[in-house]
Short mmCIF file of C-alpha atoms (C1' of nucleotides) in Angstrom, two decimals:
data_model
loop_
_atom_site.label_atom_id
_atom_site.label_comp_id
_atom_site.label_asym_id
_atom_site.label_seq_id
_atom_site.Cartn_x
_atom_site.Cartn_y
_atom_site.Cartn_z
CA UNK M 1 -155.83 8.18 34.69
CA UNK M 2 -157.62 9.73 37.48
CA UNK M 3 -155.84 10.99 40.47
CA UNK M 4 -158.95 10.95 42.58
CA UNK M 5 -158.34 9.71 45.97
CA UNK M 6 -154.74 9.16 45.35
CA UNK M 7 -153.32 11.83 47.58
CA UNK M 8 -155.87 11.95 50.26
CA UNK M 9 -158.54 14.51 50.72
CA UNK M 10 -157.60 17.73 48.97
CA UNK M 11 -159.43 20.73 50.31
CA UNK M 12 -162.70 19.68 51.80
CA UNK M 13 -163.28 22.88 53.65
CA UNK M 14 -165.29 24.42 50.91
CA UNK M 15 -166.64 21.45 49.01
CA UNK M 16 -169.97 19.81 48.94
CA UNK M 17 -169.86 16.11 49.30
CA UNK M 18 -172.37 13.87 47.67
CA UNK M 19 -172.89 10.27 48.51
CA UNK M 20 -173.52 8.03 45.59
CA UNK M 21 -175.02 4.74 46.59
CA UNK M 22 -175.98 1.62 44.78
CA UNK M 23 -173.36 1.82 42.19
CA UNK M 24 -171.93 -1.33 40.78
CA UNK M 25 -168.85 -2.87 42.22
CA UNK M 26 -167.06 -2.25 39.05
CA UNK M 27 -167.86 1.37 38.68
CA UNK M 28 -164.81 3.59 39.14
CA UNK M 29 -164.27 7.26 39.68
CA UNK M 30 -163.48 7.63 36.04
CA UNK M 31 -166.92 6.36 35.17
CA UNK M 32 -168.60 8.70 37.54
CA UNK M 33 -166.61 11.76 36.73
CA UNK M 34 -168.11 12.52 33.31
CA UNK M 35 -171.54 11.94 34.66
CA UNK M 36 -171.21 14.32 37.63
CA UNK M 37 -168.99 16.77 35.93
CA UNK M 38 -171.73 17.60 33.50
CA UNK M 39 -173.70 19.23 36.22
CA UNK M 40 -170.98 21.17 37.90
CA UNK M 41 -167.42 21.43 38.95
CA UNK M 42 -166.31 18.16 40.50
CA UNK M 43 -163.22 18.70 42.61
CA UNK M 44 -162.84 15.17 43.82
CA UNK M 45 -164.31 11.73 43.61
CA UNK M 46 -163.59 9.07 46.08
CA UNK M 47 -164.68 5.49 46.10
CA UNK M 48 -164.06 3.70 49.35
CA UNK M 49 -162.44 0.39 48.67
CA UNK M 50 -161.65 -2.56 50.78
CA UNK M 51 -158.19 -2.40 52.11
CA UNK M 52 -157.68 -6.05 51.84
CA UNK M 53 -159.21 -6.98 48.57
CA UNK M 54 -159.19 -3.57 46.98
CA UNK M 55 -162.70 -4.02 45.68
CA UNK M 56 -165.15 -1.21 45.59
CA UNK M 57 -167.66 -1.13 48.35
CA UNK M 58 -170.45 -0.08 46.19
CA UNK M 59 -170.68 3.62 46.84
CA UNK M 60 -168.75 6.72 46.08
CA UNK M 61 -168.28 10.28 47.24
CA UNK M 62 -168.43 13.11 44.79
CA UNK M 63 -167.34 16.50 45.92
CA UNK M 64 -168.61 19.51 44.18
CA UNK M 65 -167.33 23.01 44.37
CA UNK M 66 -170.61 24.76 44.54
CA UNK M 67 -173.77 23.86 46.37
CA UNK M 68 -176.22 24.62 43.60
CA UNK M 69 -174.37 22.34 41.24
CA UNK M 70 -174.30 19.66 43.80
CA UNK M 71 -177.96 20.09 44.38
CA UNK M 72 -178.62 19.87 40.71
CA UNK M 73 -176.56 16.78 40.42
CA UNK M 74 -178.55 15.19 43.21
CA UNK M 75 -181.79 15.92 41.52
CA UNK M 76 -180.52 14.87 38.17
CA UNK M 77 -178.45 11.85 38.88
CA UNK M 78 -180.46 10.40 41.71
CA UNK M 79 -182.19 7.40 40.28
CA UNK M 80 -180.14 7.43 37.13
CA UNK M 81 -179.24 4.08 35.78
CA UNK M 82 -175.45 3.74 35.70
CA UNK M 83 -173.91 0.59 34.35
CA UNK M 84 -177.20 -1.13 34.52
CA UNK M 85 -177.94 -0.15 38.11
CA UNK M 86 -179.95 2.60 39.59
CA UNK M 87 -177.76 4.79 41.65
CA UNK M 88 -178.81 6.95 44.57
CA UNK M 89 -177.31 10.36 44.95
CA UNK M 90 -177.69 12.31 48.10
CA UNK M 91 -175.75 14.70 50.28
CA UNK M 92 -173.13 13.15 52.45
CA UNK M 93 -173.77 13.44 56.12
CA UNK M 94 -170.72 12.17 57.85
CA UNK M 95 -167.12 12.66 57.23
CA UNK M 96 -164.04 10.70 58.24
CA UNK M 97 -163.30 13.23 60.96
CA UNK M 98 -166.84 13.87 62.00
CA UNK M 99 -167.05 17.19 60.33
CA UNK M 100 -170.10 19.29 60.63
CA UNK M 101 -171.91 19.34 57.37
CA UNK M 102 -174.65 21.75 56.50
CA UNK M 103 -176.52 20.77 53.41
CA UNK M 104 -173.46 18.97 52.23
CA UNK M 105 -171.07 21.73 53.07
CA UNK M 106 -168.55 21.25 55.75
CA UNK M 107 -168.83 24.07 58.24
CA UNK M 108 -166.79 23.09 61.26
CA UNK M 109 -165.66 20.25 63.34
CA UNK M 110 -168.56 19.17 65.38
CA UNK M 111 -169.00 17.97 68.93
CA UNK M 112 -169.64 14.31 69.35
CA UNK M 113 -173.15 14.86 70.35
CA UNK M 114 -174.10 15.23 66.76
CA UNK M 115 -172.14 12.28 65.79
CA UNK M 116 -173.72 10.02 68.36
CA UNK M 117 -177.09 11.25 67.43
CA UNK M 118 -177.27 8.78 64.60
CA UNK M 119 -177.54 5.15 65.41
CA UNK M 120 -174.86 3.18 63.74
CA UNK M 121 -176.22 0.92 61.18
CA UNK M 122 -174.84 -2.56 61.05
CA UNK M 123 -173.16 -3.25 57.81
CA UNK M 124 -172.64 -6.82 57.03
CA UNK M 125 -169.94 -7.67 54.64
CA UNK M 126 -169.78 -11.38 54.51
CA UNK M 127 -167.60 -11.12 51.50
CA UNK M 128 -164.96 -9.28 53.42
CA UNK M 129 -165.29 -11.65 56.28
CA UNK M 130 -164.75 -14.45 53.86
CA UNK M 131 -161.60 -12.96 52.57
CA UNK M 132 -160.40 -12.00 55.96
CA UNK M 133 -160.88 -15.43 57.32
CA UNK M 134 -158.84 -16.89 54.57
CA UNK M 135 -156.24 -14.31 53.96
CA UNK M 136 -155.73 -12.94 57.41
CA UNK M 137 -155.60 -16.12 59.34
CA UNK M 138 -152.38 -16.94 57.61
CA UNK M 139 -150.70 -13.85 58.74
CA UNK M 140 -150.94 -14.78 62.42
CA UNK M 141 -151.24 -11.27 63.72
CA UNK M 142 -150.95 -10.38 67.33
CA UNK M 143 -153.82 -11.54 69.44
CA UNK M 144 -154.55 -8.10 70.73
CA UNK M 145 -155.42 -7.01 67.26
CA UNK M 146 -157.70 -9.99 66.85
CA UNK M 147 -159.51 -9.12 69.97
CA UNK M 148 -159.77 -5.57 68.87
CA UNK M 149 -161.31 -6.47 65.65
CA UNK M 150 -163.60 -8.90 67.26
CA UNK M 151 -164.94 -6.32 69.55
CA UNK M 152 -165.32 -3.90 66.72
CA UNK M 153 -167.35 -6.36 64.76
CA UNK M 154 -169.43 -7.17 67.75
CA UNK M 155 -170.45 -3.59 68.07
CA UNK M 156 -171.24 -3.13 64.40
CA UNK M 157 -172.66 -6.51 63.73
CA UNK M 158 -174.55 -7.02 66.89
CA UNK M 159 -177.72 -6.90 64.98
CA UNK M 160 -176.90 -10.08 63.33
CA UNK M 161 -178.59 -13.14 64.60
CA UNK M 162 -175.51 -15.26 64.92
CA UNK M 163 -173.38 -14.63 67.90
CA UNK M 164 -169.83 -15.63 67.59
CA UNK M 165 -170.29 -19.35 67.11
CA UNK M 166 -173.94 -20.08 66.93
CA UNK M 167 -175.29 -23.42 66.35
CA UNK M 168 -176.33 -24.38 62.92
CA UNK M 169 -179.60 -22.66 62.07
CA UNK M 170 -182.31 -24.66 60.47
CA UNK M 171 -183.30 -23.65 56.95
CA UNK M 172 -186.77 -22.74 58.13
CA UNK M 173 -185.37 -20.05 60.37
CA UNK M 174 -183.42 -18.63 57.45
CA UNK M 175 -186.58 -18.16 55.48
CA UNK M 176 -188.26 -16.35 58.28
CA UNK M 177 -186.09 -13.31 57.85
CA UNK M 178 -188.22 -10.64 56.30
CA UNK M 179 -191.45 -11.63 57.95
CA UNK M 180 -191.86 -9.56 61.01
CA UNK M 181 -195.42 -10.24 62.00
CA UNK M 182 -195.29 -13.93 61.55
CA UNK M 183 -192.16 -13.94 63.51
CA UNK M 184 -194.03 -12.42 66.36
CA UNK M 185 -196.72 -15.04 66.21
CA UNK M 186 -194.16 -17.73 66.17
CA UNK M 187 -192.38 -16.15 69.05
CA UNK M 188 -195.55 -15.94 71.01
CA UNK M 189 -196.06 -19.60 70.90
CA UNK M 190 -192.54 -20.48 71.70
CA UNK M 191 -192.53 -17.90 74.43
CA UNK M 192 -194.08 -20.42 76.78
CA UNK M 193 -191.00 -22.48 76.40
CA UNK M 194 -188.58 -19.95 77.58
CA UNK M 195 -188.23 -16.22 77.54
CA UNK M 196 -185.08 -15.81 79.45
CA UNK M 197 -182.60 -17.56 77.27
CA UNK M 198 -182.70 -16.53 73.66
CA UNK M 199 -181.09 -19.71 72.57
CA UNK M 200 -181.86 -22.88 74.28
CA UNK M 201 -180.43 -25.97 72.86
CA UNK M 202 -181.75 -28.68 74.99
CA UNK M 203 -178.93 -31.08 75.73
CA UNK M 204 -180.32 -34.10 74.15
CA UNK M 205 -179.65 -37.13 76.21
CA UNK M 206 -176.47 -38.14 74.61
CA UNK M 207 -176.36 -41.72 73.98
CA UNK M 208 -173.76 -43.72 75.71
CA UNK M 209 -170.33 -42.20 75.25
CA UNK M 210 -169.28 -44.76 72.74
CA UNK M 211 -169.13 -48.40 73.53
CA UNK M 212 -167.64 -48.83 70.15
CA UNK M 213 -164.00 -48.25 70.78
CA UNK M 214 -163.12 -48.91 67.23
CA UNK M 215 -164.50 -45.67 65.94
CA UNK M 216 -163.28 -44.88 62.45
CA UNK M 217 -162.62 -41.33 63.53
CA UNK M 218 -160.04 -41.32 66.23
CA UNK M 219 -158.72 -37.89 65.53
CA UNK M 220 -160.58 -36.38 68.48
CA UNK M 221 -158.95 -36.36 71.79
CA UNK M 222 -160.97 -36.85 74.96
CA UNK M 223 -159.80 -33.51 76.20
CA UNK M 224 -161.56 -31.74 73.40
CA UNK M 225 -164.81 -33.47 74.01
CA UNK M 226 -165.00 -32.57 77.62
CA UNK M 227 -165.28 -28.92 76.71
CA UNK M 228 -168.78 -29.18 75.43
CA UNK M 229 -167.59 -28.36 72.01
CA UNK M 230 -166.50 -24.94 73.11
CA UNK M 231 -162.85 -24.20 73.12
CA UNK M 232 -162.37 -20.61 74.14
CA UNK M 233 -158.67 -20.98 74.33
CA UNK M 234 -157.40 -22.74 71.29
CA UNK M 235 -154.10 -21.22 72.03
CA UNK M 236 -152.16 -24.34 72.60
CA UNK M 237 -154.85 -26.82 73.03
CA UNK M 238 -155.03 -28.73 69.81
CA UNK M 239 -151.94 -28.41 67.64
CA UNK M 240 -153.62 -30.80 65.24
CA UNK M 241 -155.84 -28.14 63.79
CA UNK M 242 -153.21 -25.54 63.47
CA UNK M 243 -150.40 -25.68 61.13
CA UNK M 244 -146.94 -24.70 62.05
CA UNK M 245 -146.93 -21.07 62.97
CA UNK M 246 -143.54 -20.66 61.35
CA UNK M 247 -145.30 -20.80 58.02
CA UNK M 248 -147.12 -17.60 58.68
CA UNK M 249 -144.01 -15.73 59.53
CA UNK M 250 -143.96 -13.24 56.83
CA UNK M 251 -141.05 -10.78 56.72
CA UNK M 252 -143.31 -8.00 55.52
CA UNK M 253 -146.03 -7.11 57.92
CA UNK M 254 -146.93 -3.96 56.17
CA UNK M 255 -150.49 -5.14 56.07
CA UNK M 256 -150.99 -4.10 59.59
CA UNK M 257 -152.01 -0.52 60.15
CA UNK M 258 -148.90 0.14 62.10
CA UNK M 259 -147.39 2.35 59.47
CA UNK M 260 -149.01 5.69 59.54
"C1'" DG C 1 -166.74 -15.78 39.35
"C1'" DT C 2 -170.12 -14.41 43.85
"C1'" DT C 3 -172.56 -9.81 46.99
"C1'" DG C 4 -176.18 -4.95 47.65
"C1'" DA C 5 -177.08 -1.97 53.23
"C1'" DG C 6 -174.67 1.94 53.76
"C1'" DC C 7 -171.43 7.44 54.88
"C1'" DG C 8 -164.95 8.40 53.09
"C1'" DT C 9 -158.96 8.34 52.09
"C1'" DT C 10 -153.61 11.18 53.77
#
DNA sequence: GTTGAGCGTT
C-alpha cells in the first residue's frame, strides 16, 4: 500500500537521494521504508523496474528530507543485511534529468560537461535481453525502433566481447574472463598470429560443396549459403524462418513509448 | 524458477 513512485517524482528540489544497491530482486519499497524511515524522514522511495517484465532491477532510490538523516542512514544501513543480502547505501549521483547534486542534494540543473565526466558503465542485462528477444520479436515493431535500440545497446554494451553475431566461443575462452595477467600472456603469444584483426576465423578449406545430393537436410536454399552465413537483410530473404507477420499484428501497441 | 554491475519514474 505504498504510493511510492506511483505518481512520478514528487518534489525532488529539496530532497536528498540515496542509492541503495545490492538489494534483492524481491525487495520492494515497502520493505525498505521501515528500515530507512527509522533514521529520518523518507519522502519517497523509488525502485526502478523493468518496463517489460516489471521486475526489480536490484537497486532503489531513497529520498530523505534532510541531509544529516540521509548521511546517518548511509552510515547505518550501508552494509546492512536486508533479506539475506548485504545492501550498499550511498548518495545518488545522477538523476533522470542530469540534475546537479551536491552531497546528495539537488542544487541546480547542470551543464552536460559534468554529466559526460563520468564514463558510462556498461550494464549487461542478459535477462532482459532474453525476455526482449522472446516477447518483443512477436510485436514486430517498426524497424527504425529496432535500429535505435540496437545502436543504444551497442553504445552501452560495447564492452562486451561479443559483437552482434559472434562466432561460438570456446569454453576455454569463457573461463579466461577474470584473469587479466594471464590473458596478456596468452595474447602475447597469439599476437604473432595477427594483431590487426581482433577476430580471425580462418576459413577452413571447406570440403567439397556436397557431392551427396541426398542430404537429409534440404531446408537450406543455395541462396542462403552463398552469403557466408551472414544475412544482413533478412527482410524478405527467407520467409521460411519467419512466421506470418499478420500474427504479430496486435491492435494495442501501447507497449511502444509513443504515448507520453 | 534463473541473475548481481550499477544511478531513477511523470
